[in-house]
Every structure is written in C-alpha cells, then in structure tokens.
XYZ file of C-alpha atoms in Angstrom:
555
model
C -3.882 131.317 145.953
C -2.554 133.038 142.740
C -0.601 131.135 140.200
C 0.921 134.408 137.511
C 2.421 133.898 134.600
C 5.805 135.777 134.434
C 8.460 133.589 135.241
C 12.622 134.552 136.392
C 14.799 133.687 134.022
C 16.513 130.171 134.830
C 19.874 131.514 133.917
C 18.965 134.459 136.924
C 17.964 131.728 139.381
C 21.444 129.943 138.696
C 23.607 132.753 138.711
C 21.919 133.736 142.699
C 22.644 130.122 143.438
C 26.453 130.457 142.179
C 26.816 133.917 144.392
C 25.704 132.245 147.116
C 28.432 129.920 147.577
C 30.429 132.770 146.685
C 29.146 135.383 149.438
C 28.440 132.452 151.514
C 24.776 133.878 151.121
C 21.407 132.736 151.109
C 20.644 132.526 147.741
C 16.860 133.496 148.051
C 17.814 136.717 149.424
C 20.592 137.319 146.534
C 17.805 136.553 143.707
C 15.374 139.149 145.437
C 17.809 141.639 145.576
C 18.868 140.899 141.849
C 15.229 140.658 140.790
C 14.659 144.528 142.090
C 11.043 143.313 142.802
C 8.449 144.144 145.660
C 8.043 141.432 148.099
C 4.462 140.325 146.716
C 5.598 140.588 142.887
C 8.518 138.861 143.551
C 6.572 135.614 145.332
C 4.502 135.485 142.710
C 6.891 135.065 139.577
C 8.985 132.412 142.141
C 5.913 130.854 142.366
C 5.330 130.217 138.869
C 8.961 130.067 138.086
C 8.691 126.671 139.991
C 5.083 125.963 139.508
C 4.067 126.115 143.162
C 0.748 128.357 144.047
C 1.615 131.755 145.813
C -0.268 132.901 149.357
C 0.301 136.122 151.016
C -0.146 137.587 154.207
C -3.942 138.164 154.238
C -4.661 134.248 152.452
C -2.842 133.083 155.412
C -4.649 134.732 157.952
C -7.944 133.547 157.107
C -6.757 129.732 157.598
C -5.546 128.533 161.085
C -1.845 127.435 162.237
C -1.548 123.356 162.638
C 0.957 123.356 165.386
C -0.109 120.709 166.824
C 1.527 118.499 163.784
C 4.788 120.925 163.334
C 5.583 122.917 166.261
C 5.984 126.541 166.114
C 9.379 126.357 167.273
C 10.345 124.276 164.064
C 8.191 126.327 161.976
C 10.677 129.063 162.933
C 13.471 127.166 162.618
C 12.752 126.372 159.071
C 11.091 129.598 158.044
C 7.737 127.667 157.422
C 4.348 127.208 158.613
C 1.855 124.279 158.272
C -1.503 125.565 157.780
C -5.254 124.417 158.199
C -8.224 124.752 156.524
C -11.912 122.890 156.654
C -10.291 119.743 154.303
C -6.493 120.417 153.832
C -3.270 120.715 155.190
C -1.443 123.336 153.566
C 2.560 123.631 153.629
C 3.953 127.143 153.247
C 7.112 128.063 152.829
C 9.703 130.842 151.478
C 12.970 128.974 150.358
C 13.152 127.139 146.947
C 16.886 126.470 147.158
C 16.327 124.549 150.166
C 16.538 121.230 148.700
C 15.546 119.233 152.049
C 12.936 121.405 153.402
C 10.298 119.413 151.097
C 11.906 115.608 152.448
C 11.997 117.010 155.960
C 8.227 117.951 155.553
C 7.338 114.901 154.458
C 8.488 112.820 156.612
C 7.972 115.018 159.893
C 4.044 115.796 158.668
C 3.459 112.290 158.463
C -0.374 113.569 156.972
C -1.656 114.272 153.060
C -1.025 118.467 152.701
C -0.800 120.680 149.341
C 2.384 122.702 149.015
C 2.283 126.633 148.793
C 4.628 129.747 148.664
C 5.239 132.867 150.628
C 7.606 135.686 151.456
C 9.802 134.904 154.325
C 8.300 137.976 155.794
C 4.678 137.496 155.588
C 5.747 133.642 157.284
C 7.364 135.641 160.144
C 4.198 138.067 160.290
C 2.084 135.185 160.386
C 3.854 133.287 162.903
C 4.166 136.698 165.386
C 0.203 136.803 164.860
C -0.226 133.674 166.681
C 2.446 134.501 169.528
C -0.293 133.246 172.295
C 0.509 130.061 171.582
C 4.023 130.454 169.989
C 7.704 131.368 170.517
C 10.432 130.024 172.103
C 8.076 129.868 175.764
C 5.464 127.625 173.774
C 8.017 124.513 174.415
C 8.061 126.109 177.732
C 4.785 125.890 178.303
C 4.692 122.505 177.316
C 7.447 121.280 179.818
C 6.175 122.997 182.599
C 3.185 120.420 182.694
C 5.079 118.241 183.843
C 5.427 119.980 187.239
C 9.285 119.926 187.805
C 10.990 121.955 190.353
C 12.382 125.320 190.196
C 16.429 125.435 189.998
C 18.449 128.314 190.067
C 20.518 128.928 187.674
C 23.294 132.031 186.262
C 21.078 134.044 183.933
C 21.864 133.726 180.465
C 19.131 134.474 177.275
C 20.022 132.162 174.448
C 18.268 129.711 172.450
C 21.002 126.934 173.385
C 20.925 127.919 176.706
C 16.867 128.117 176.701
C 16.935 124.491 175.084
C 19.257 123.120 177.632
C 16.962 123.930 180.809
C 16.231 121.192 183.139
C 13.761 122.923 184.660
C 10.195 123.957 182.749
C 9.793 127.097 184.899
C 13.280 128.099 184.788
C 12.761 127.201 180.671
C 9.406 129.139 180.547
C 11.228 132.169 182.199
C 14.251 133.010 180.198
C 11.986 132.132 177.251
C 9.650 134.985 177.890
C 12.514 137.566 178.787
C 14.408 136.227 175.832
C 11.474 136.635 173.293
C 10.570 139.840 174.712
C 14.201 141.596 173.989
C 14.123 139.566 170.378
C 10.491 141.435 169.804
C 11.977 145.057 171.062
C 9.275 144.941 173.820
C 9.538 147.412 176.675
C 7.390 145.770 179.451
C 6.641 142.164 180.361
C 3.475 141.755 181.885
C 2.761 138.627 184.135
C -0.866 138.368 185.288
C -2.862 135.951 187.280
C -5.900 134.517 186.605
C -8.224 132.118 188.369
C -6.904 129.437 186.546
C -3.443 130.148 186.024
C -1.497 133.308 184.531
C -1.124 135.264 181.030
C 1.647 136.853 179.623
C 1.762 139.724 177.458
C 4.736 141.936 176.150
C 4.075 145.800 175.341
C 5.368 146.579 171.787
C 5.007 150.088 170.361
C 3.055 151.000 173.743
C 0.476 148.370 173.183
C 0.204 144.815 174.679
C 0.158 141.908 173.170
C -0.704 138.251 174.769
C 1.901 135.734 174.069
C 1.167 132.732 176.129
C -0.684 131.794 179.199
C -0.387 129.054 181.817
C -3.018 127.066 182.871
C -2.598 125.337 186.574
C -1.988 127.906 189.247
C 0.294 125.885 191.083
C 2.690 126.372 187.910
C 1.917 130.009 187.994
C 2.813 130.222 191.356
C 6.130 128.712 190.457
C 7.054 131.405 187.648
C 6.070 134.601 190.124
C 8.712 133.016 192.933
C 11.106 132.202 190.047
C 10.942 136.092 188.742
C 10.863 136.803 192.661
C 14.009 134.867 193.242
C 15.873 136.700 190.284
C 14.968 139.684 191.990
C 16.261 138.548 195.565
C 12.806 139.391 197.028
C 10.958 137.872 199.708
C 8.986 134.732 197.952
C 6.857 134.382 201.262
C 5.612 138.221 200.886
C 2.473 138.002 198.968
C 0.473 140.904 200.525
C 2.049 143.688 199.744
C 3.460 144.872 196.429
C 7.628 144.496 196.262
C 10.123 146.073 193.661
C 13.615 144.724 192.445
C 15.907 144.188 189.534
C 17.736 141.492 188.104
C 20.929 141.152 184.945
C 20.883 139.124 182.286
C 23.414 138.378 179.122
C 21.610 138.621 175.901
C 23.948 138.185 173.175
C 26.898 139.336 174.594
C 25.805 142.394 176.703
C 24.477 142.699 179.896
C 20.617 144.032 180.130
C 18.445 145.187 183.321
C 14.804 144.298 183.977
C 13.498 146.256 186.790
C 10.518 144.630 188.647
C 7.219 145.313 189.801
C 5.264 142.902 191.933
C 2.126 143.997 192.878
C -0.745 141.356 194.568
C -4.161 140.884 193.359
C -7.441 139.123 194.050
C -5.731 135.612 192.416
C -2.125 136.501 193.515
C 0.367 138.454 192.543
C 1.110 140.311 189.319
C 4.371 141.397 187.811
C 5.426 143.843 185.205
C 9.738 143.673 184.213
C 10.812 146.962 182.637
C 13.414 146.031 180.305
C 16.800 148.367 180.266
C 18.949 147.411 177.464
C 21.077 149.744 178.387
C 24.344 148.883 175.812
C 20.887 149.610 173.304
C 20.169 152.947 174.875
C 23.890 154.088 174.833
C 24.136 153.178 171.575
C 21.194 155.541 170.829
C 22.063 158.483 172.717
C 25.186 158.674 170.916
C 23.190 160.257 167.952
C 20.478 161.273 169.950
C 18.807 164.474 168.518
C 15.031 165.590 169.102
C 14.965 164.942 165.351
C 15.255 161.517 166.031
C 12.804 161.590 168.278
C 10.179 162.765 164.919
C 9.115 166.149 166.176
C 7.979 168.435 163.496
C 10.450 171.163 162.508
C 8.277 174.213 163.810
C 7.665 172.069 167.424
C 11.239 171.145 166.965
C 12.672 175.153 166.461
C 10.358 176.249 169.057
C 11.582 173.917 171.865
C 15.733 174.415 170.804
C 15.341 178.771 171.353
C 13.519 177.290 174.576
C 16.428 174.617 175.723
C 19.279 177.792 174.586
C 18.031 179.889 177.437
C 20.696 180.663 180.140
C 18.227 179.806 182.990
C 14.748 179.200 183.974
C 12.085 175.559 183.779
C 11.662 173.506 180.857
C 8.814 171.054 181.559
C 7.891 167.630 179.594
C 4.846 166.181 180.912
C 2.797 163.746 179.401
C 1.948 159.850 180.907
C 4.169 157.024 181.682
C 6.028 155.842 178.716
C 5.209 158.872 176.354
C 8.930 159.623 175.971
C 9.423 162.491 178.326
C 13.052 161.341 179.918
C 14.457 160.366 176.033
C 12.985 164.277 175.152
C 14.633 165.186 177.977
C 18.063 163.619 177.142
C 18.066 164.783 173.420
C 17.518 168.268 174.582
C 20.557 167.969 177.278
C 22.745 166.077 174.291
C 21.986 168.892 172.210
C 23.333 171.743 174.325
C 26.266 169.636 176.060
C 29.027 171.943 174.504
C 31.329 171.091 177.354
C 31.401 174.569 178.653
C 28.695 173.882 180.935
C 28.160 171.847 184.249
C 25.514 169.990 183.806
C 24.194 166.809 186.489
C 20.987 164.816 186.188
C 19.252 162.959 189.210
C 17.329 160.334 188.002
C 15.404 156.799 189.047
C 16.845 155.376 187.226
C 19.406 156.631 185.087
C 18.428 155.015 181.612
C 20.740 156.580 179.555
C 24.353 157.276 179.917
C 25.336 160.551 178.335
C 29.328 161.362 178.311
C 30.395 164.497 180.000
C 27.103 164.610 182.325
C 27.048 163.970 186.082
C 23.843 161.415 186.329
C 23.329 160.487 189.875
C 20.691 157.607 190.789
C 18.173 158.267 193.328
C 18.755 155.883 196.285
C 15.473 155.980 198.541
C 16.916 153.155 200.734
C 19.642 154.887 201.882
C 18.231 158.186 201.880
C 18.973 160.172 198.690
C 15.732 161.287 197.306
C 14.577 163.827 194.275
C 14.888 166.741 197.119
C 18.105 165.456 198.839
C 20.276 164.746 195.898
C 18.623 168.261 194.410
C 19.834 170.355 197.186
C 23.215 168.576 197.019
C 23.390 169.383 193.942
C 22.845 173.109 194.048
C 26.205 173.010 196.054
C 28.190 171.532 193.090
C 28.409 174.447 191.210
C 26.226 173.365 188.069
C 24.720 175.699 185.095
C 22.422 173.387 183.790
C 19.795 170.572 186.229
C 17.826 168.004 185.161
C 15.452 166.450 187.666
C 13.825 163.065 186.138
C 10.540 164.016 188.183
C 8.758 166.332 190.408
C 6.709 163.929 192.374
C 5.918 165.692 195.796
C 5.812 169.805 196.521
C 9.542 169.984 198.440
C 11.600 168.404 194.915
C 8.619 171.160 193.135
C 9.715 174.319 195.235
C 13.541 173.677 194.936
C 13.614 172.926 191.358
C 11.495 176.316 191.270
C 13.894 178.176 193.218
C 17.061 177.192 191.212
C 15.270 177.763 188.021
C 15.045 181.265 189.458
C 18.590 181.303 190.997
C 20.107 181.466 187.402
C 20.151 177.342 186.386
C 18.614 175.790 183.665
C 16.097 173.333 184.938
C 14.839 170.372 182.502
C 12.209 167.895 184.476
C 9.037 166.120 184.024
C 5.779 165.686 185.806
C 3.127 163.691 184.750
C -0.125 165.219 183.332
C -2.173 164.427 180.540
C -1.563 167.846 179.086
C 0.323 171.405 179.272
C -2.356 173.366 181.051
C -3.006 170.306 183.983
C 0.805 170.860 184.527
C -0.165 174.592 186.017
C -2.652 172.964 188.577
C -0.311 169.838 189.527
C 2.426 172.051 190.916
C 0.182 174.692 192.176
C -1.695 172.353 193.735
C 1.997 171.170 195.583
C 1.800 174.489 197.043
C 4.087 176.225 194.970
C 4.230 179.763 195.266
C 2.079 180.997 191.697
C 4.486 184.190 191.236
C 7.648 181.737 191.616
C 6.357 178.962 189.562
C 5.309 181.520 186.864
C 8.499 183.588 187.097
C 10.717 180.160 186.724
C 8.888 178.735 183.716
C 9.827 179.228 180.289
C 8.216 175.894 178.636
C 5.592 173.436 178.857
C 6.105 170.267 176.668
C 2.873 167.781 176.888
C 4.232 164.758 174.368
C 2.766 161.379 173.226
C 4.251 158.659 171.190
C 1.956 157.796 168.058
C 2.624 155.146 165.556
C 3.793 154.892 162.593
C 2.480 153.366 159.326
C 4.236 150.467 157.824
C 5.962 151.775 155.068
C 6.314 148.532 153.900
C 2.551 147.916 153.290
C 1.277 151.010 153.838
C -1.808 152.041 151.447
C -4.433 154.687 150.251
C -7.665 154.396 152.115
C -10.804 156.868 151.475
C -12.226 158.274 154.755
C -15.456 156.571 153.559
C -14.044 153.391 154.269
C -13.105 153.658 157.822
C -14.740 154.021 160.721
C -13.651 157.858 162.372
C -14.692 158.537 165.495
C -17.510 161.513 166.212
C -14.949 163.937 167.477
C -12.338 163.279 164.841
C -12.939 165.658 161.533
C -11.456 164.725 158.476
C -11.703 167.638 155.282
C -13.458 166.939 152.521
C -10.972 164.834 149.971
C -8.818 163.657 152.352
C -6.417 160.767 151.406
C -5.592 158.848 154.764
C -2.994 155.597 154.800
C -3.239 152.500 156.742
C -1.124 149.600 157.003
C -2.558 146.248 155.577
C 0.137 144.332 157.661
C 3.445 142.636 156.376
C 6.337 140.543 158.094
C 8.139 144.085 158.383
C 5.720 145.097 161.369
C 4.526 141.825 162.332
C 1.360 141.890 160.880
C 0.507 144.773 162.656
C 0.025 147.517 160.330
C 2.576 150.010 162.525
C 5.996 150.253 162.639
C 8.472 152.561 165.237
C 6.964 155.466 166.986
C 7.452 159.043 166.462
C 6.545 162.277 169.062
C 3.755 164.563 168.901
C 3.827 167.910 171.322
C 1.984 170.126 172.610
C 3.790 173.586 173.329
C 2.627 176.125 176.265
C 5.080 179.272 175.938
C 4.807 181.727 178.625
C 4.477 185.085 177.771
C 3.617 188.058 180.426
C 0.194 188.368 179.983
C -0.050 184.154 180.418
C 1.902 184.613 183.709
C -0.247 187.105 185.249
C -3.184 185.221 184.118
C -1.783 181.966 186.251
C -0.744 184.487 189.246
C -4.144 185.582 189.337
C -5.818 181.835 189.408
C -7.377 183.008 185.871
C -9.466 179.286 184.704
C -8.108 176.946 182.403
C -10.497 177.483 179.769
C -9.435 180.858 179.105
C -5.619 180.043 179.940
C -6.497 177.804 176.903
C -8.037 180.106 174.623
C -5.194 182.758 174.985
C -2.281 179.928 174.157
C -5.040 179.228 171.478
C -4.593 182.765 170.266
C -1.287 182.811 170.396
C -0.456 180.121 168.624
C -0.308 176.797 170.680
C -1.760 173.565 169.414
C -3.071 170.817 170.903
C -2.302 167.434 171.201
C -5.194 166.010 169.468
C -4.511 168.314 166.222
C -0.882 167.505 166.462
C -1.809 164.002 166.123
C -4.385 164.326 163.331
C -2.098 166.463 161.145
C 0.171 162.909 161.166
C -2.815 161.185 160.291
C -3.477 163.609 157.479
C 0.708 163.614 156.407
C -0.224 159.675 156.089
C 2.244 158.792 158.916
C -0.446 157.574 161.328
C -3.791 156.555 160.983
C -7.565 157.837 162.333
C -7.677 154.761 164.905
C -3.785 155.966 166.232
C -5.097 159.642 166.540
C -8.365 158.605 168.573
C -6.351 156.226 171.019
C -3.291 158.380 171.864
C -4.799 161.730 171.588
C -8.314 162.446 171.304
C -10.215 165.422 171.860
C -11.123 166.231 175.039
C-alpha cells in the first residue's frame, strides 16, 4: 500500500462535489477529469487527500477475493471489493463522496477489516479476474442448488429481469448470455464434465472460464434449457443438433446461433452471439482501415478489389475475420452502379444496396444452388461466404472467368494451402489460375492496452526459439488495468498475408510446381508472411512476443 504526500486542493474536491449536483454527475469522475491526472497518480493524491492507504491493480492481485462475506454481485453493485490476506480483511473501494458506502460496509461485513483505496477501474479489473466464481450467474449458481424446475419463460437479458427468475436454471441461463454480451464475448462455451459442466466465454479469440456447475443432474438441466430455446429435440443426445434462439438485450433484439455437439459426459454447446443492431451499426463505417491493416497490405488489396472481374480469396481459420474483410472490401466499392448479391450462412451483416441471400440447406438452397441462381440475376460483382465442397469451387471459378467479380473465403491456415484446397476439389489448375487475382491469408492479433501499456527489454521475456528479435529492440506489454480487464490486451487488429498472381506464378501452379518454390518466388517478389506480419506489430509495440508466437508462428 502507498500512502504519497501530495494532496487535491479541498476547495477542488468541493467545487467537483457542487458540479455534480449540477451535471447530475458523479462527482469522482468530475474531480478526475478536473485533476488532468493518470489513473494511478490520481488514486494516490485521493488517497492522501483523505488519509486512506492507496492499492492498485497488481497489490490486489496478490491477495484473494472474500466473497464469501460480500458477494460479488454487491461488490459490483457498489464498485467495491472485500479482500483477504493471511490476518486481515481488507475493504477497497473507489468512491470518497459516497457517504454510506463506509456504514453499509460496516454493518453488512459484520468482521474487523482495514479500509483501502483504488481506481474504479483496477476494482472492475480485479473483479473480471475472478469471473469463475463471479458475475451476475454466480447468484445463479447458487440458486440452482437448490434443484428447482426448469420454466419457460419470454427471453429477456436484464439484471431486473435476471433477479426476478423463479427458476435457478432459467436464472443461471440468461445470466451467462447476459454477461457474455455485457463482456463483448463472441462464443459461449458450455462443457461437461464428470461432475458437472464449465462455462467459458471467448473474448478477443481467447476463452475465459467464468463459472462451473457442480451436480450433473443440474447440468443436465441447463443443456435442455439452451435446447428448449433452440426448439430442439431435448431427448436427442447422440448426435450433434444446431439451432438459434432471440433475445432483447437492452432494447434490441440479438441472435445466438447454437451448436450442440455430444461427448463422453454428455453434450456440449457453443452459442455464437449475433448482435446484429451491433454489426449494422459497424458496417455503416466499415472500411478495411478499420479493420487495422497496414497501409501497403491495405493499397495492395483496394487495386486488387477495383478489378472489373476475376477471384479475390480471404482464407485464414474460423474467426480470423475473413467475412468482416470481406464486407469492408464490398462496402468500399458499393458505388451503386454495380449489382452486387452475397450468399451467405448466415448473413451477419446487413449492408444497404446489396442483395444478401441466406443459405437455406433445409429447404434446399445451398452455396451451389443459390450461386447458379444467382448467375441468372444479372450481377457484376459475387460474394460467396465459403467454398466448402468442389461444385460451389468450380462455379465460383467459372463466373470469376465469365467477367464477375468474385469475393469468397475458404479456410486454410495460409495463402499457398489455399492452391492445394481447391485443386484438391478438382478444380481445373488452368481455370483456377486464370480466375484468381488475390490470395488474402488474415489473422486477428491483439492489441496492447494502451492504457497500461509499458517498455519491456527483450531480456526480460521469455521469446520463443523461432521468434528473432534485433539487437536493441524496445518491445511493449500490457501490465493489466480495469480498461482491458486485467488482461494486458485490448481490441484486435488484422494481419495479412498477400499472394498476387503474376504469369510466371500461374504457370508455376498449372504445372503442379511444389509449394516450397511457389513460396520462394512470392518471396522474391515481394510477399510476406504471416508470421513477419505479426512480429513487425510486435516490434511497432502494438502486440507483444507471446501474441506473435500464438496467432502466427513460424512454420
């Protein structure tokens, strides 16, 4: 704990408590703001301004969370958190103006603790550190001991709503969708265990546990709730099943498509969340330079997406951002001159002045269906979502070379595989290589914390063998702050990897030339791989050494 010795002036404290009447403000946020301080220096003069020792971050993440005496959910409510060490209770919190907070304490406590203060972000950091056994589904978790049945209710994500459920499993539900939209996560994951299930959300492509359940017959409960939601059959438990459900979450309407898939203890289920008012909102302005490619990547791929016809292929793993690439490049060139439909599954975003059509396997209307319709509806420019089997590969080829512009993905974990996958479909070689004009391998790499991001020497961290770093190097990490949830990260940005065909590349693939020396002449002529994409980000200080190694190392 650090106790300086600068204090606010008490005329500065007053005059934020005045405003705040005024603005019908918090006045802790109005003397920040008027103190033009960083979050740690201003703590600290608080601190002594009122005589109470300061903690940050790191001090509180070396003692443990006592929620067992106050609750997690009331530690969020009150933007606090009661905190143990090998002989004390400690009390942290961020708002001196709150006059009851200490009263409330007190009496709710009921145990001997010292008093501390922190920034209301390094509280929230601390509390989203300790999510496995936090949140809004910990008082779910807690209810759904007590074994009560399942009812069905309309779906609606709200904390009054959440509060108000009868039921613990119906509670312990809405609780994990709702937390996972308030944390921006993309995926839910639901998996069983021997002894009950976990739950972890995906944030920034990485999961995260948040909770677990520990009696299977409970578990059971929350897979036929989620099963219910997605009017599937709850006696099928043999062979995987996929639906989608609505819910409101604050006002709007939001999709969760979802996977259930058995396993050796049951079933497992990942939701996709969709918010799609979210998405719209973002494709409004969407641009690839919001997407974070480099200018040069960025130039290259706009001459590439100008062309009057031929492919433009984004490959690159599930969730690397291929469809959003995809979208920015179509948003870019939508001039309203041209024609231009999408088929899709699903259709994520809606982009005005574009004919998306949703595949519709069920009733027939597949990638190569809805494709050939297409060609009949007189469009200039065709984007496919994915070329998953060798009839959606040859017609997308054969428009490409028909005079369209063809943007679609395929998955491969770089630009070269992509050559193999659709010749491998049995795509003619001198067709594919006549219709290409692009490959575009992408991965989504995060981003330091430019709210705690600092200097670290290469000395100091641990890089991995195939990772090399020049001599002098200045690399940044992120410590970890309430901004990115103790995490050290913050938002995503996209990396590429850039295969432009030239002649003497196309007769190389015609001829079934290897992909070591397809590689070495893109090499030569300028392409550059993934991995050095990623560790010239690292090197910027927008990424660090562990990011590059995970996402994109050398192969």
């Amino acid at each position: 704990m650090k106790n300086p010795t600068s204090k606010f002036d008490v005329e500065l404290v007053h005059q934020a408590g005045l405003q705040a009447v005024a603005k019908n403000a918090r006045a802790i946020d109005l003397l920040e703001t008027m103190s033009d301080e960083t979050p740690e220096r201003f703590v600290q003069r608080l601190a002594s301004t009122f005589s109470y020792p300061s903690v940050d971050l790191a001090s509180m993440m070396v003692l443990h969370p006592a929620f067992d005496v106050l609750s997690f959910s009331e530690s969020l409510q009150h933007e606090c958190v009661l905190l143990r060490d090998d002989q004390h209770l400690v009390f942290v919190f961020a708002d001196v103006y709150n006059k009851d907070l200490q009263s409330w304490a007190s009496e709710r406590i009921k145990h001997p603790f010292l008093t501390a203060l922190a920034h209301h972000a390094d509280i929230a950091a601390y509390l989203t550190q300790h999510e496995d056994s936090t949140r809004t589904v910990d008082a779910a978790l807690s209810d759904v001991i007590s074994g009560r049945s399942v009812e069905q209710q309309s779906e609606e994500l709200s904390l009054n709503v959440i509060e108000g459920d009868a039921s613990p499993v119906v509670k312990l539900v809405r609780s994990t969708l709702y937390d996972a939209l308030k944390s921006d996560a993309s995926d839910i994951h639901i998996e069983t265990v021997p002894v009950g299930l976990v739950i972890k959300y995906r944030l920034d492509g990485v999961l995260s546990q948040v909770g677990a359940v520990s009696e299977r017959s409970l578990a059971d409960q929350v897979i036929s709730r989620i099963k219910v939601m997605s009017e599937l059959d709850i006696t099928e438990q043999r062979v995987p099943q996929d639906g989608r459900f609505r819910a409101v979450y604050r006002g709007r309407e939001v999709d969760f498509r979802v996977s259930v898939m058995p396993s050796i203890h049951g079933e497992d289920v990942v939701i996709r969340i969709l918010d799609k008012q979210t998405l719209a909102d973002e494709a409004k302005g969407l641009r690839l330079d919001f997407l974070g490619f480099d200018a040069p990547t960025m130039q290259v791929m706009r001459d590439q997406f100008q062309l009057p016809y031929g492919m433009v292929l984004v490959t690159g793993p599930t969730g690397s951002g291929k469809t959003t690439t995809l979208y920015a490049a179509i948003s870019e060139i939508n001039n309203g001159y041209d024609k231009i439909i999408t088929i899709e599954d699903p259709v994520e975003y809606q982009l005005p002045g574009v004919l998306q059509i949703p595949v519709n396997e069920k009733k027939g209307l597949t990638f190569a269906r809805g494709l050939r319709s297409i060609l009949r509806h007189d469009p200039d420019k065709i984007m496919v979502g994915e070329i998953r089997d060798g009839e959606t590969a040859q017609i997308a080829v054969q428009s490409a070379l028909t005079g369209h512009l063809v943007f679609t993905t395929v998955h491969a974990n770089n630009s070269f595989d992509v050559i193999g996958r659709f010749l491998n479909m049995g795509v003619d070689p001198y067709s594919f290589v006549s219709a290409l004009n692009i490959v575009v391998a992408q991965r989504l790499m995060r981003v330091i914390c430019k709210s705690c991001a600092e200097k670290v020497h290469p000395e100091y961290i641990k890089v991995p063998k195939n990772i090399v770093i020049p001599q002098g190097a200045t690399l940044m990490h992120g410590k970890g702050c309430g901004a990115c949830r103790g995490t050290g990260y913050k938002g995503r940005r996209a990396i590429a990897e850039v295969l432009l065909l030239d002649d003497e590349l196309r007769e190389m693939i015609a001829n079934h030339a290897s992909i070591r020396q397809i590689k070495e002449h893109a090499q030569r002529n300028g392409t550059r791989f993934l991995h050095h994409a990623a560790l010239e980000m690292a090197l910027r200080g927008e990424t660090t050494v562990e990011e590059v190694h995970r996402v994109a190392p050398m192969v």
